[in-house]
Coordinates of C-alpha atoms in Angstrom, one line a residue:
Chain A
X68 CA 59.3 -11.7 -30.2
X69 CA 58.1 -10.4 -26.9
X70 CA 56.2 -7.7 -28.3
X71 CA 54.5 -9.9 -30.8
X72 CA 53.2 -12.2 -27.9
X73 CA 52.0 -9.2 -26.3
X74 CA 49.9 -8.1 -29.2
X75 CA 48.3 -11.4 -29.3
X76 CA 47.4 -11.0 -25.6
X77 CA 46.0 -7.9 -26.6
X78 CA 43.9 -9.1 -29.3
X79 CA 42.2 -12.0 -27.4
X80 CA 41.7 -9.5 -24.6
X81 CA 39.6 -7.2 -27.0
X82 CA 38.0 -10.3 -28.7
X83 CA 36.7 -11.3 -25.0
X84 CA 35.6 -7.8 -24.3
X85 CA 33.7 -7.6 -27.5
X86 CA 31.8 -11.0 -26.9
X87 CA 30.8 -10.0 -23.3
X88 CA 29.4 -6.7 -24.8
X89 CA 27.4 -8.7 -27.4
X90 CA 25.9 -10.9 -25.1
X91 CA 24.9 -8.0 -22.9
X92 CA 23.4 -6.1 -25.6
X93 CA 22.1 -8.8 -27.9
X94 CA 18.9 -9.7 -25.8
X95 CA 17.9 -6.1 -26.0
X96 CA 18.1 -6.2 -29.8
X97 CA 16.6 -9.7 -30.2
X98 CA 13.5 -8.3 -28.0
X99 CA 13.1 -5.7 -30.7
X100 CA 13.7 -7.9 -33.6
X101 CA 11.0 -10.6 -32.4
X102 CA 8.7 -7.7 -31.3
X103 CA 8.6 -6.1 -34.6
X104 CA 8.2 -9.3 -36.7
X105 CA 5.0 -11.2 -37.3
X106 CA 4.5 -14.5 -35.1
X107 CA 5.4 -16.8 -37.9
X108 CA 8.9 -15.2 -38.0
X109 CA 10.2 -16.8 -34.6
X110 CA 8.5 -20.1 -35.9
X111 CA 10.9 -20.0 -38.9
X112 CA 14.2 -21.8 -38.9
X113 CA 16.5 -20.0 -39.0
X114 CA 14.7 -17.4 -37.0
X115 CA 14.7 -13.8 -37.9
X116 CA 17.6 -11.7 -37.0
X117 CA 16.7 -8.4 -38.5
X118 CA 13.8 -6.3 -37.4
X119 CA 10.5 -6.5 -39.2
X120 CA 7.8 -4.1 -40.1
X121 CA 5.0 -5.6 -37.7
X122 CA 6.0 -3.3 -34.6
X123 CA 2.7 -1.2 -34.5
X124 CA 0.4 -4.3 -35.0
X125 CA 2.2 -6.2 -32.2
X126 CA 1.9 -3.2 -29.9
X127 CA -1.6 -3.0 -30.8
X128 CA -1.9 -6.5 -29.7
X129 CA -0.5 -5.6 -26.5
X130 CA -2.7 -2.6 -25.7
X131 CA -5.6 -5.2 -26.3
X132 CA -4.4 -7.8 -24.0
X133 CA -3.5 -5.7 -21.1
X134 CA -4.1 -2.1 -20.0
X135 CA -0.7 -1.2 -20.8
X136 CA -1.0 2.5 -20.2
X137 CA -2.9 2.0 -16.8
X138 CA -0.1 -0.2 -15.7
X139 CA 2.7 2.2 -16.8
X140 CA 0.8 5.1 -15.0
X141 CA 0.5 3.0 -12.0
X142 CA 4.1 2.2 -11.9
X143 CA 4.9 5.8 -12.5
X144 CA 2.9 7.0 -9.7
X145 CA 4.2 4.3 -7.3
X146 CA 7.7 5.1 -8.4
X147 CA 7.6 8.7 -8.3
X148 CA 6.0 9.0 -4.8
X149 CA 8.4 6.1 -3.3
X150 CA 11.4 8.3 -4.7
X151 CA 10.3 11.5 -3.4
X152 CA 9.6 10.1 0.1
X153 CA 12.9 8.1 0.0
X154 CA 15.0 11.2 -0.7
X155 CA 13.1 13.3 1.9
X156 CA 13.1 10.7 4.8
X157 CA 16.4 9.4 4.1
X158 CA 18.3 12.5 3.5
X159 CA 16.9 14.0 6.9
X160 CA 18.0 10.7 8.7
X161 CA 21.2 11.0 6.9
X162 CA 21.8 14.4 8.1
X163 CA 20.8 13.5 11.6
X164 CA 23.4 10.7 11.5
X165 CA 26.1 12.8 10.2
X166 CA 25.9 15.9 11.8
X167 CA 23.8 15.9 15.1
X168 CA 24.7 14.9 18.5
X169 CA 22.5 12.6 20.4
X170 CA 22.9 9.6 22.5
X171 CA 23.4 6.3 20.5
X172 CA 23.9 8.1 17.3
X173 CA 26.8 5.6 16.4
X174 CA 25.0 2.5 17.6
X175 CA 21.9 3.3 15.9
X176 CA 23.8 4.0 12.4
X177 CA 25.6 0.5 12.8
X178 CA 22.0 -1.1 13.4
X179 CA 20.8 0.7 10.1
X180 CA 23.7 -0.8 8.2
X181 CA 22.9 -4.4 9.8
X182 CA 19.4 -4.1 8.5
X183 CA 20.4 -4.2 4.9
X184 CA 21.7 -7.6 5.3
X185 CA 18.4 -8.7 6.7
X186 CA 16.1 -10.5 3.9
X187 CA 13.1 -8.5 4.5
X188 CA 11.1 -10.4 1.7
X189 CA 10.9 -13.3 4.2
X190 CA 8.6 -11.5 6.3
X191 CA 6.1 -11.3 3.5
X192 CA 3.2 -13.2 5.1
X193 CA 3.0 -10.8 8.2
X194 CA 3.5 -7.9 6.0
X195 CA 0.5 -9.1 3.8
X196 CA -1.6 -9.5 7.2
X197 CA -0.8 -6.0 8.2
X198 CA -1.6 -4.4 4.8
X199 CA -4.8 -6.5 4.5
X200 CA -5.7 -5.1 8.3
X201 CA -5.1 -1.6 6.9
X202 CA -7.5 -2.5 4.0
X203 CA -4.8 -1.7 1.5
X204 CA -5.0 -4.7 -0.6
X205 CA -5.5 -3.5 -4.1
X206 CA -4.4 -0.3 -3.1
X207 CA -1.3 1.4 -4.3
X208 CA -0.5 2.7 -0.9
X209 CA 0.2 -1.2 -0.3
X210 CA 3.5 -0.7 -2.0
X211 CA 4.3 3.0 -1.4
X212 CA 4.2 2.9 2.3
X213 CA 6.5 0.1 3.1
X214 CA 9.2 1.4 0.9
X215 CA 8.9 5.2 2.1
X216 CA 12.4 5.0 3.8
X217 CA 15.3 2.3 3.4
X218 CA 18.5 1.6 5.1
X219 CA 20.5 2.1 1.8
X220 CA 19.2 5.5 1.4
X221 CA 19.9 6.6 4.9
X222 CA 23.4 5.1 4.7
X223 CA 24.1 6.5 1.3
X224 CA 22.9 10.0 2.4
X225 CA 24.9 10.0 5.8
X226 CA 28.1 9.1 4.2
X227 CA 27.7 12.0 1.4
X228 CA 26.5 14.6 4.0
X229 CA 29.3 13.6 6.6
X230 CA 32.0 14.2 3.8
X231 CA 30.4 17.0 1.9
X232 CA 29.3 19.5 4.6
X233 CA 31.8 21.0 6.9
X234 CA 30.4 21.4 10.6
X235 CA 31.1 25.0 10.6
X236 CA 28.3 25.5 8.0
X237 CA 26.0 23.8 10.3
X238 CA 27.1 25.8 13.4
X239 CA 26.8 29.1 11.5
X240 CA 23.1 28.3 10.7
X241 CA 22.5 27.6 14.4
X242 CA 24.3 31.0 15.5
X243 CA 21.9 32.8 13.2
X244 CA 19.1 31.1 15.1
X245 CA 18.0 28.4 12.3
X246 CA 16.0 25.5 13.6
X247 CA 17.6 22.2 12.8
X248 CA 14.9 21.7 10.1
X249 CA 15.6 24.9 8.5
X250 CA 19.4 24.0 8.5
X251 CA 18.5 20.9 6.9
X252 CA 16.3 22.2 4.2
X253 CA 18.1 25.5 3.6
X254 CA 21.9 24.2 4.1
X255 CA 21.9 20.7 3.6
X256 CA 19.8 19.8 0.7
X257 CA 21.1 22.3 -1.7
X258 CA 24.6 21.2 -0.8
X259 CA 23.8 17.6 -1.5
X260 CA 22.0 17.7 -4.6
X261 CA 24.3 15.4 -6.7
X262 CA 23.9 12.4 -3.8
X263 CA 20.1 13.1 -4.0
X264 CA 20.1 13.0 -7.7
X265 CA 21.9 9.7 -7.7
X266 CA 19.7 8.1 -5.0
X267 CA 16.7 9.3 -6.8
X268 CA 17.6 7.3 -9.9
X269 CA 18.5 4.4 -8.3
X270 CA 15.3 4.2 -6.1
X271 CA 13.1 5.1 -9.2
X272 CA 14.7 2.3 -11.1
X273 CA 14.4 -0.5 -8.2
X274 CA 10.7 0.3 -7.5
X275 CA 9.9 0.2 -11.1
X276 CA 11.3 -3.2 -11.4
X277 CA 9.9 -4.6 -8.0
X278 CA 7.9 -7.8 -8.8
X279 CA 7.1 -10.1 -5.7
X280 CA 5.6 -7.6 -3.3
X281 CA 3.2 -5.9 -5.9
X282 CA 2.3 -9.4 -7.1
X283 CA 1.2 -10.3 -3.5
X284 CA -0.8 -7.1 -2.7
X285 CA -2.0 -5.8 -6.2
X286 CA -4.2 -8.4 -7.5
X287 CA -6.8 -6.3 -9.4
X288 CA -6.0 -5.2 -12.9
X289 CA -6.8 -1.7 -12.2
X290 CA -3.8 -1.5 -9.6
X291 CA -1.3 -3.8 -11.5
X292 CA 2.1 -2.4 -12.2
X293 CA 3.9 -2.8 -15.6
X294 CA 5.9 -5.8 -14.1
X295 CA 2.8 -7.7 -13.1
X296 CA 1.0 -6.7 -16.3
X297 CA 4.1 -8.1 -18.3
X298 CA 3.7 -11.3 -16.3
X299 CA 0.3 -11.7 -17.4
X300 CA 1.1 -10.8 -21.0
X301 CA 3.3 -13.8 -20.9
X302 CA 0.6 -16.4 -19.9
X303 CA 1.2 -19.8 -20.2
X304 CA -1.3 -21.5 -22.5
X305 CA -1.0 -19.2 -25.3
X306 CA 2.4 -17.9 -26.4
X307 CA 2.6 -15.1 -29.1
X308 CA 6.2 -14.4 -28.7
X309 CA 6.0 -11.4 -31.1
X310 CA 3.4 -9.6 -28.9
X311 CA 5.0 -10.8 -25.6
X312 CA 8.3 -9.5 -26.7
X313 CA 7.0 -6.2 -28.0
X314 CA 5.4 -5.6 -24.8
X315 CA 8.6 -6.3 -22.8
X316 CA 10.4 -4.0 -25.3
X317 CA 7.8 -1.2 -24.6
X318 CA 8.1 -1.6 -20.8
X319 CA 11.8 -1.9 -20.8
X320 CA 12.4 1.3 -23.3
X321 CA 11.4 4.2 -20.4
X322 CA 14.0 2.9 -18.0
X323 CA 16.7 2.1 -20.6
X324 CA 16.3 5.8 -21.9
X325 CA 16.8 7.0 -18.2
X326 CA 19.7 4.7 -17.9
X327 CA 21.5 5.9 -21.1
X328 CA 20.8 9.5 -20.0
X329 CA 22.3 9.3 -16.6
X330 CA 24.4 6.2 -16.9
X331 CA 27.3 8.1 -15.0
X332 CA 25.3 8.7 -11.9
X333 CA 23.8 5.2 -12.1
X334 CA 26.9 3.4 -12.2
X335 CA 28.5 5.7 -9.7
X336 CA 25.7 5.4 -7.3
X337 CA 25.4 1.6 -7.3
X338 CA 29.1 0.9 -7.1
X339 CA 29.8 3.5 -4.5
X340 CA 27.0 2.2 -2.3
X341 CA 28.8 -1.2 -2.4
X342 CA 32.4 0.2 -2.0
X343 CA 31.7 2.2 0.8
X344 CA 29.7 -0.5 2.6
Chain B
X920 CA 38.9 47.3 12.0
X921 CA 38.3 43.8 10.6
X922 CA 39.8 42.1 13.6
X923 CA 37.6 44.1 15.9
X924 CA 34.5 43.0 13.8
X925 CA 35.5 39.5 14.1
X926 CA 35.9 39.7 17.9
X927 CA 32.6 41.3 18.1
X928 CA 30.9 38.6 16.3
X929 CA 32.6 35.8 18.3
X930 CA 31.3 37.5 21.6
X931 CA 28.0 37.9 20.2
X932 CA 27.8 34.2 19.3
X933 CA 29.2 33.2 22.7
X934 CA 26.6 35.1 24.2
X935 CA 24.0 33.4 22.1
X936 CA 25.2 29.8 22.7
X937 CA 25.4 30.7 26.5
X938 CA 22.2 31.9 26.6
X939 CA 20.5 29.1 24.7
X940 CA 22.9 26.6 26.3
X941 CA 21.5 23.4 27.6
X942 CA 18.3 24.4 25.8
X943 CA 20.1 24.1 22.5
X944 CA 21.8 20.5 23.0
X945 CA 18.5 19.3 24.2
X946 CA 16.7 20.6 21.2
X947 CA 19.4 19.1 18.9
X948 CA 19.1 15.6 20.6
X949 CA 15.4 15.7 20.0
X950 CA 15.5 16.9 16.6
X951 CA 18.0 14.2 15.7
X952 CA 15.8 11.3 17.2
X953 CA 12.9 12.8 15.3
X954 CA 14.7 12.9 12.1
X955 CA 15.7 9.4 12.3
X956 CA 12.4 8.0 13.5
X957 CA 10.7 7.5 10.2
X958 CA 13.2 4.8 9.3
X959 CA 12.7 3.2 12.8
X960 CA 9.0 3.3 12.7
X961 CA 8.9 1.7 9.2
X962 CA 11.3 -0.6 9.8
X963 CA 9.9 -2.1 12.9
X964 CA 6.5 -2.4 11.1
X965 CA 7.6 -4.0 7.9
X966 CA 11.0 -5.5 8.9
X967 CA 11.4 -6.5 12.6
X968 CA 7.9 -7.3 13.4
X969 CA 7.4 -9.6 10.3
X970 CA 10.4 -11.6 10.7
X971 CA 9.5 -12.4 14.4
X972 CA 6.0 -12.8 13.8
X973 CA 6.7 -15.3 10.9
X974 CA 8.2 -17.6 13.7
X975 CA 5.0 -17.3 15.6
X976 CA 2.8 -17.9 12.6
X977 CA 5.0 -21.0 11.8
X978 CA 3.7 -22.6 15.1
X979 CA 0.1 -22.5 13.9
X980 CA -2.2 -23.7 11.3
X981 CA -3.3 -20.4 9.9
X982 CA -5.3 -19.8 7.1
X983 CA -5.7 -16.6 4.9
X984 CA -9.1 -15.6 7.0
X985 CA -7.0 -15.7 10.3
X986 CA -8.3 -18.9 11.7
X987 CA -5.6 -20.5 13.7
X988 CA -4.7 -23.3 15.8
X989 CA -1.6 -23.7 17.7
X990 CA 0.2 -26.8 16.7
X991 CA 3.9 -26.4 18.0
X992 CA 6.5 -27.5 15.6
X993 CA 4.1 -29.6 13.4
X994 CA 4.7 -27.6 10.4
X995 CA 8.5 -28.0 10.6
X996 CA 8.1 -31.9 11.2
X997 CA 5.9 -32.1 8.1
X998 CA 8.2 -29.8 6.1
X999 CA 11.1 -32.4 7.2
X1000 CA 9.2 -35.1 5.3
X1001 CA 7.9 -33.2 2.6
X1002 CA 9.6 -33.9 -1.1
X1003 CA 8.7 -30.8 -2.3
X1004 CA 10.5 -28.6 0.2
X1005 CA 13.6 -30.9 -0.2
X1006 CA 13.3 -30.4 -4.1
X1007 CA 13.0 -26.8 -3.5
X1008 CA 16.0 -26.5 -1.5
X1009 CA 17.9 -28.7 -3.8
X1010 CA 16.9 -26.5 -6.8
X1011 CA 17.7 -23.3 -4.9
X1012 CA 21.4 -24.3 -4.1
X1013 CA 21.9 -25.9 -7.5
X1014 CA 20.8 -22.7 -9.1
X1015 CA 22.7 -20.6 -6.7
X1016 CA 25.7 -22.5 -7.3
X1017 CA 25.6 -22.5 -11.1
X1018 CA 24.9 -18.9 -11.4
X1019 CA 27.1 -17.3 -8.5
X1020 CA 30.5 -19.1 -9.1
X1021 CA 31.0 -18.5 -12.7
X1022 CA 29.4 -15.2 -12.5
X1023 CA 31.8 -13.9 -9.8
X1024 CA 35.0 -15.5 -11.5
X1025 CA 33.9 -13.8 -14.9
X1026 CA 33.1 -10.4 -13.2
X1027 CA 36.6 -10.6 -11.6
X1028 CA 38.3 -11.1 -15.1
X1029 CA 36.2 -8.6 -16.9
X1030 CA 37.1 -6.1 -14.2
X1031 CA 40.8 -7.0 -14.4
X1032 CA 40.6 -6.6 -18.2
X1033 CA 38.7 -3.2 -17.9
X1034 CA 41.5 -2.1 -15.6
X1035 CA 44.3 -2.5 -18.1
X1036 CA 45.9 0.6 -19.2
X1037 CA 45.9 -0.1 -22.9
X1038 CA 42.1 -0.8 -23.2
X1039 CA 40.5 2.0 -25.4
X1040 CA 36.9 2.8 -24.9
X1041 CA 36.5 2.0 -21.5
X1042 CA 33.4 3.8 -20.8
X1043 CA 31.6 2.3 -23.6
X1044 CA 32.5 -1.2 -22.3
X1045 CA 31.4 -0.2 -18.9
X1046 CA 28.0 0.9 -20.0
X1047 CA 27.3 -1.9 -22.2
X1048 CA 28.2 -4.6 -19.3
X1049 CA 26.1 -2.8 -16.9
X1050 CA 23.1 -2.4 -19.1
X1051 CA 21.4 -5.8 -18.3
X1052 CA 21.4 -4.7 -14.6
X1053 CA 18.7 -2.1 -15.1
X1054 CA 16.5 -4.4 -17.1
X1055 CA 13.6 -5.9 -14.8
X1056 CA 13.7 -9.3 -13.7
X1057 CA 10.4 -10.1 -15.3
X1058 CA 11.6 -8.7 -18.6
X1059 CA 14.7 -11.0 -18.4
X1060 CA 12.8 -13.8 -17.5
X1061 CA 10.4 -13.4 -20.6
X1062 CA 13.4 -12.6 -23.0
X1063 CA 15.4 -15.8 -22.0
X1064 CA 12.3 -17.8 -21.9
X1065 CA 12.2 -17.1 -25.6
X1066 CA 15.9 -17.6 -26.2
X1067 CA 15.7 -21.0 -24.3
X1068 CA 12.7 -22.0 -26.2
X1069 CA 12.6 -25.6 -27.4
X1070 CA 11.5 -25.4 -30.8
X1071 CA 12.2 -22.0 -31.8
X1072 CA 14.6 -20.7 -29.1
X1073 CA 17.6 -19.0 -30.7
X1074 CA 19.8 -21.0 -28.4
X1075 CA 18.8 -24.4 -30.0
X1076 CA 19.1 -22.8 -33.6
X1077 CA 22.8 -21.9 -32.6
X1078 CA 23.3 -25.4 -31.2
X1079 CA 21.7 -26.8 -34.5
X1080 CA 24.7 -24.9 -36.6
X1081 CA 27.3 -27.0 -34.6
X1082 CA 25.3 -30.0 -35.2
X1083 CA 23.6 -30.7 -32.0
X1084 CA 20.2 -31.9 -31.4
X1085 CA 17.7 -29.3 -30.0
X1086 CA 17.5 -29.5 -26.1
X1087 CA 14.3 -29.3 -24.2
X1088 CA 15.3 -26.8 -21.8
X1089 CA 12.3 -26.1 -19.9
X1090 CA 11.3 -29.7 -19.5
X1091 CA 14.6 -30.9 -17.8
X1092 CA 16.0 -30.2 -14.3
X1093 CA 19.4 -29.3 -15.6
X1094 CA 18.2 -27.4 -18.6
X1095 CA 16.0 -25.3 -16.4
X1096 CA 18.5 -24.6 -13.9
X1097 CA 21.0 -23.6 -16.6
X1098 CA 18.5 -21.3 -18.1
X1099 CA 17.6 -19.6 -14.9
X1100 CA 21.4 -19.4 -13.8
X1101 CA 22.2 -17.7 -17.1
X1102 CA 19.4 -15.2 -16.6
X1103 CA 21.0 -14.4 -13.1
X1104 CA 24.4 -14.1 -14.7
X1105 CA 23.3 -12.0 -17.6
X1106 CA 21.8 -9.4 -15.1
X1107 CA 24.4 -9.4 -12.5
X1108 CA 28.1 -10.2 -13.9
X1109 CA 28.4 -6.6 -15.3
X1110 CA 27.1 -5.0 -12.0
X1111 CA 29.6 -7.1 -9.9
X1112 CA 32.6 -6.5 -12.6
X1113 CA 31.8 -2.6 -12.0
X1114 CA 32.0 -3.1 -8.2
X1115 CA 35.5 -5.1 -8.5
X1116 CA 36.5 -2.3 -11.0
X1117 CA 36.2 0.3 -8.3
X1118 CA 38.1 -1.7 -5.9
X1119 CA 40.8 -2.5 -8.4
X1120 CA 41.3 1.1 -9.2
X1121 CA 42.2 1.4 -5.5
X1122 CA 45.0 -0.9 -5.5
X1123 CA 48.5 1.1 -5.9
X1124 CA 50.1 0.7 -9.4
X1125 CA 53.6 0.3 -8.1
X1126 CA 52.7 -3.2 -6.9
X1127 CA 52.0 -4.2 -10.3
X1128 CA 55.1 -2.4 -11.8
X1129 CA 57.3 -4.1 -9.2
X1130 CA 55.8 -7.5 -10.1
X1131 CA 56.4 -6.8 -13.7
X1132 CA 59.9 -6.1 -13.3
X1133 CA 60.4 -9.1 -11.3
X1134 CA 59.1 -11.0 -14.2
X1135 CA 55.6 -12.0 -13.0
X1136 CA 53.1 -12.9 -15.8
X1137 CA 49.7 -11.0 -16.0
X1138 CA 48.2 -14.3 -14.8
X1139 CA 50.5 -14.6 -11.9
X1140 CA 49.6 -10.9 -11.1
X1141 CA 46.0 -11.6 -11.1
X1142 CA 46.2 -14.5 -8.4
X1143 CA 49.0 -13.0 -6.3
X1144 CA 48.3 -9.3 -6.3
X1145 CA 44.7 -8.5 -7.5
X1146 CA 42.6 -11.2 -5.7
X1147 CA 44.3 -10.8 -2.3
X1148 CA 44.0 -6.8 -2.7
X1149 CA 40.3 -6.8 -3.3
X1150 CA 39.4 -9.7 -0.6
X1151 CA 36.8 -7.3 1.2
X1152 CA 35.0 -6.7 -1.9
X1153 CA 34.9 -10.4 -2.9
X1154 CA 33.4 -11.3 0.4
X1155 CA 30.9 -8.5 0.0
X1156 CA 29.8 -9.8 -3.5
X1157 CA 29.6 -13.5 -2.3
X1158 CA 27.4 -12.7 0.6
X1159 CA 25.2 -10.4 -1.2
X1160 CA 24.8 -12.9 -4.1
X1161 CA 24.2 -15.6 -1.5
X1162 CA 21.2 -13.8 0.2
X1163 CA 19.9 -12.9 -3.4
X1164 CA 20.5 -16.3 -4.7
X1165 CA 18.6 -17.9 -1.8
X1166 CA 15.6 -15.7 -2.5
X1167 CA 15.3 -16.4 -6.2
X1168 CA 11.8 -16.2 -7.2
X1169 CA 10.6 -14.2 -10.3
X1170 CA 12.8 -15.9 -12.8
X1171 CA 11.4 -19.5 -11.9
X1172 CA 7.9 -18.5 -11.6
X1173 CA 8.0 -16.9 -15.0
X1174 CA 10.4 -19.5 -16.8
X1175 CA 8.9 -22.7 -15.3
X1176 CA 5.2 -21.5 -14.4
X1177 CA 3.2 -22.3 -11.2
X1178 CA 4.4 -25.0 -9.3
X1179 CA 8.0 -25.0 -10.8
X1180 CA 6.9 -27.0 -13.9
X1181 CA 6.0 -30.5 -14.4
X1182 CA 8.5 -32.2 -12.1
X1183 CA 9.0 -29.0 -10.1
X1184 CA 12.3 -28.5 -11.8
X1185 CA 12.0 -24.8 -11.1
X1186 CA 10.6 -24.9 -7.8
X1187 CA 12.7 -22.6 -5.4
X1188 CA 12.3 -22.1 -2.0
X1189 CA 10.7 -18.5 -2.2
X1190 CA 8.6 -20.0 -5.0
X1191 CA 7.4 -22.8 -2.8
X1192 CA 6.9 -20.1 0.0
X1193 CA 4.9 -17.9 -2.2
X1194 CA 2.6 -20.6 -3.5
X1195 CA 1.8 -22.3 0.1
X1196 CA 1.0 -18.9 1.3
X1197 CA -0.9 -17.2 -1.6
X1198 CA -2.0 -19.9 -3.7
X1199 CA -3.1 -22.5 -1.2
X1200 CA -3.5 -20.1 1.8
X1201 CA -1.3 -22.3 4.3
X1202 CA 0.0 -19.3 6.1
X1203 CA 1.5 -21.4 9.0
X1204 CA 3.3 -23.9 6.7
X1205 CA 4.5 -21.2 4.4
X1206 CA 5.8 -19.3 7.5
X1207 CA 7.8 -22.2 8.4
X1208 CA 9.4 -22.2 5.2
X1209 CA 10.2 -18.5 5.5
X1210 CA 11.9 -19.2 8.8
X1211 CA 14.0 -22.0 7.6
X1212 CA 15.1 -20.0 4.7
X1213 CA 16.1 -17.1 7.1
X1214 CA 18.0 -19.4 9.2
X1215 CA 19.6 -21.0 6.0
X1216 CA 20.6 -17.7 4.8
X1217 CA 22.1 -16.5 8.0
X1218 CA 24.1 -19.7 8.4
X1219 CA 25.1 -19.8 4.9
X1220 CA 26.3 -16.1 5.0
X1221 CA 28.2 -16.9 8.2
X1222 CA 29.9 -20.1 6.5
X1223 CA 30.9 -17.9 3.3
X1224 CA 32.4 -15.5 5.6
X1225 CA 34.5 -18.0 7.3
X1226 CA 35.5 -19.7 4.1
X1227 CA 36.3 -16.6 2.4
X1228 CA 38.4 -15.6 5.3
X1229 CA 40.3 -18.8 5.4
X1230 CA 41.2 -19.1 1.9
X1231 CA 42.8 -15.7 1.8
X1232 CA 44.4 -15.8 5.2
X1233 CA 46.0 -19.1 3.7
X1234 CA 47.8 -17.0 1.1

């Protein structure tokens, strides 16, 4: 009796899990289904549930409507440069907070953590003014420079360096006469590669998906990132869903592949950040 | 021999550190500050300064060319009697409420289930529920715009299967809020459940074993052990969801279009801020919205913190 009730509980649990999983995955599938059918397929009742054969044609429409490759290239340039810059400056600052003795180390670090809670987006108007003073409107610099280092990255690298590198290793380097930067470059960076990889993935993904700030400062189509281009594809007066979802699918695929390849680091990184905070 | 060598090196290092002595500590200090300076420089330019300067801009009539006249609190007074502002405030709270509460509750249940010993294929489930989080907000808004379409949306098709009339999601206030909340939930439930899962795994197993021996049901265990034990994580997710929810922008912009739709059903505070600033060039007025939004977020986070603390200590 008791064991039977337990089994029913198990079955219900599994059904619940499977439903949640289906809901999580279905939109990806649906995007591909509509993106590969012709426009009339979505207008049918019942709508299409299996992929069609119009994928290439829809993709061609996407390429005609927006400069897809340019937008992907822009996103790639921005995401890559920001990622390298974040990795460098955040690990350098993280090393300093974790291993170097200077006045106010602890207080400044607490300040860094506190800034994570400040909704920086609300300063968007002065930020826009600064960027236009610099003459960076419609320049990719406008989205690269403000993101070049962030509090989360500093925090993340500091925690990792503090726990992964023994003080003796740093002291040994100093005795050998290494400068602080040499110690950082030759001792610290090689030993925290996993943390750097994870932070790199998270940063790349976040920058790739960013929308509001690029929308404000990148107005010309030649500097649009893929998110802005996607938004333009989805214009209000003409809705060819087959084409729109095809473009959305094409834009989501790169990040999806990166995620599936490195899902372990991704999930570990995004959750550990929260858990440690 | 070995010992000798060791003392020799220690002597050498002692000598070295004595020689450099003060010099080295000083150099360490300076290097320490230099290494952290990029963050502080950038944060002062694009973080601290803009937030305070926003307050100054909000006291002016200020257009995109930089022409300004000081008007004191006039922008705030106008906001108080601006129906669009109140609408945007109401919409923001409604969407926040509809998305956050069910989302965090569902995430908790999901995490609790994924933490059960008998579940097989945990890695697969973890991966799938996390997947929505890597999708861009723009993509999510477009996909769900198609799912929630009135005539051809797949959701209305499912509703028709159970004999319901199609719903005009985009046209109505509640429909729009539900659609936007669904996007937020879809993107964040898995993420939050993975965070909760990490917290759950740090709860000692014998607590549950003892409870099982005492005859406590799974549901009792959930409310009496699980929730109290992961309280800090719940507070964290509530605050983060609040900060994010108050700033919701991309979903309503893409789902409802400019102005938040025909009856401003999708006009949120950040969307209103964006349109005042970058569509209508009212920088002063938009800054007043930004500053109010900032105050609301701070107050709201504090209230959340207070309530969550209260509820938990009442147990």
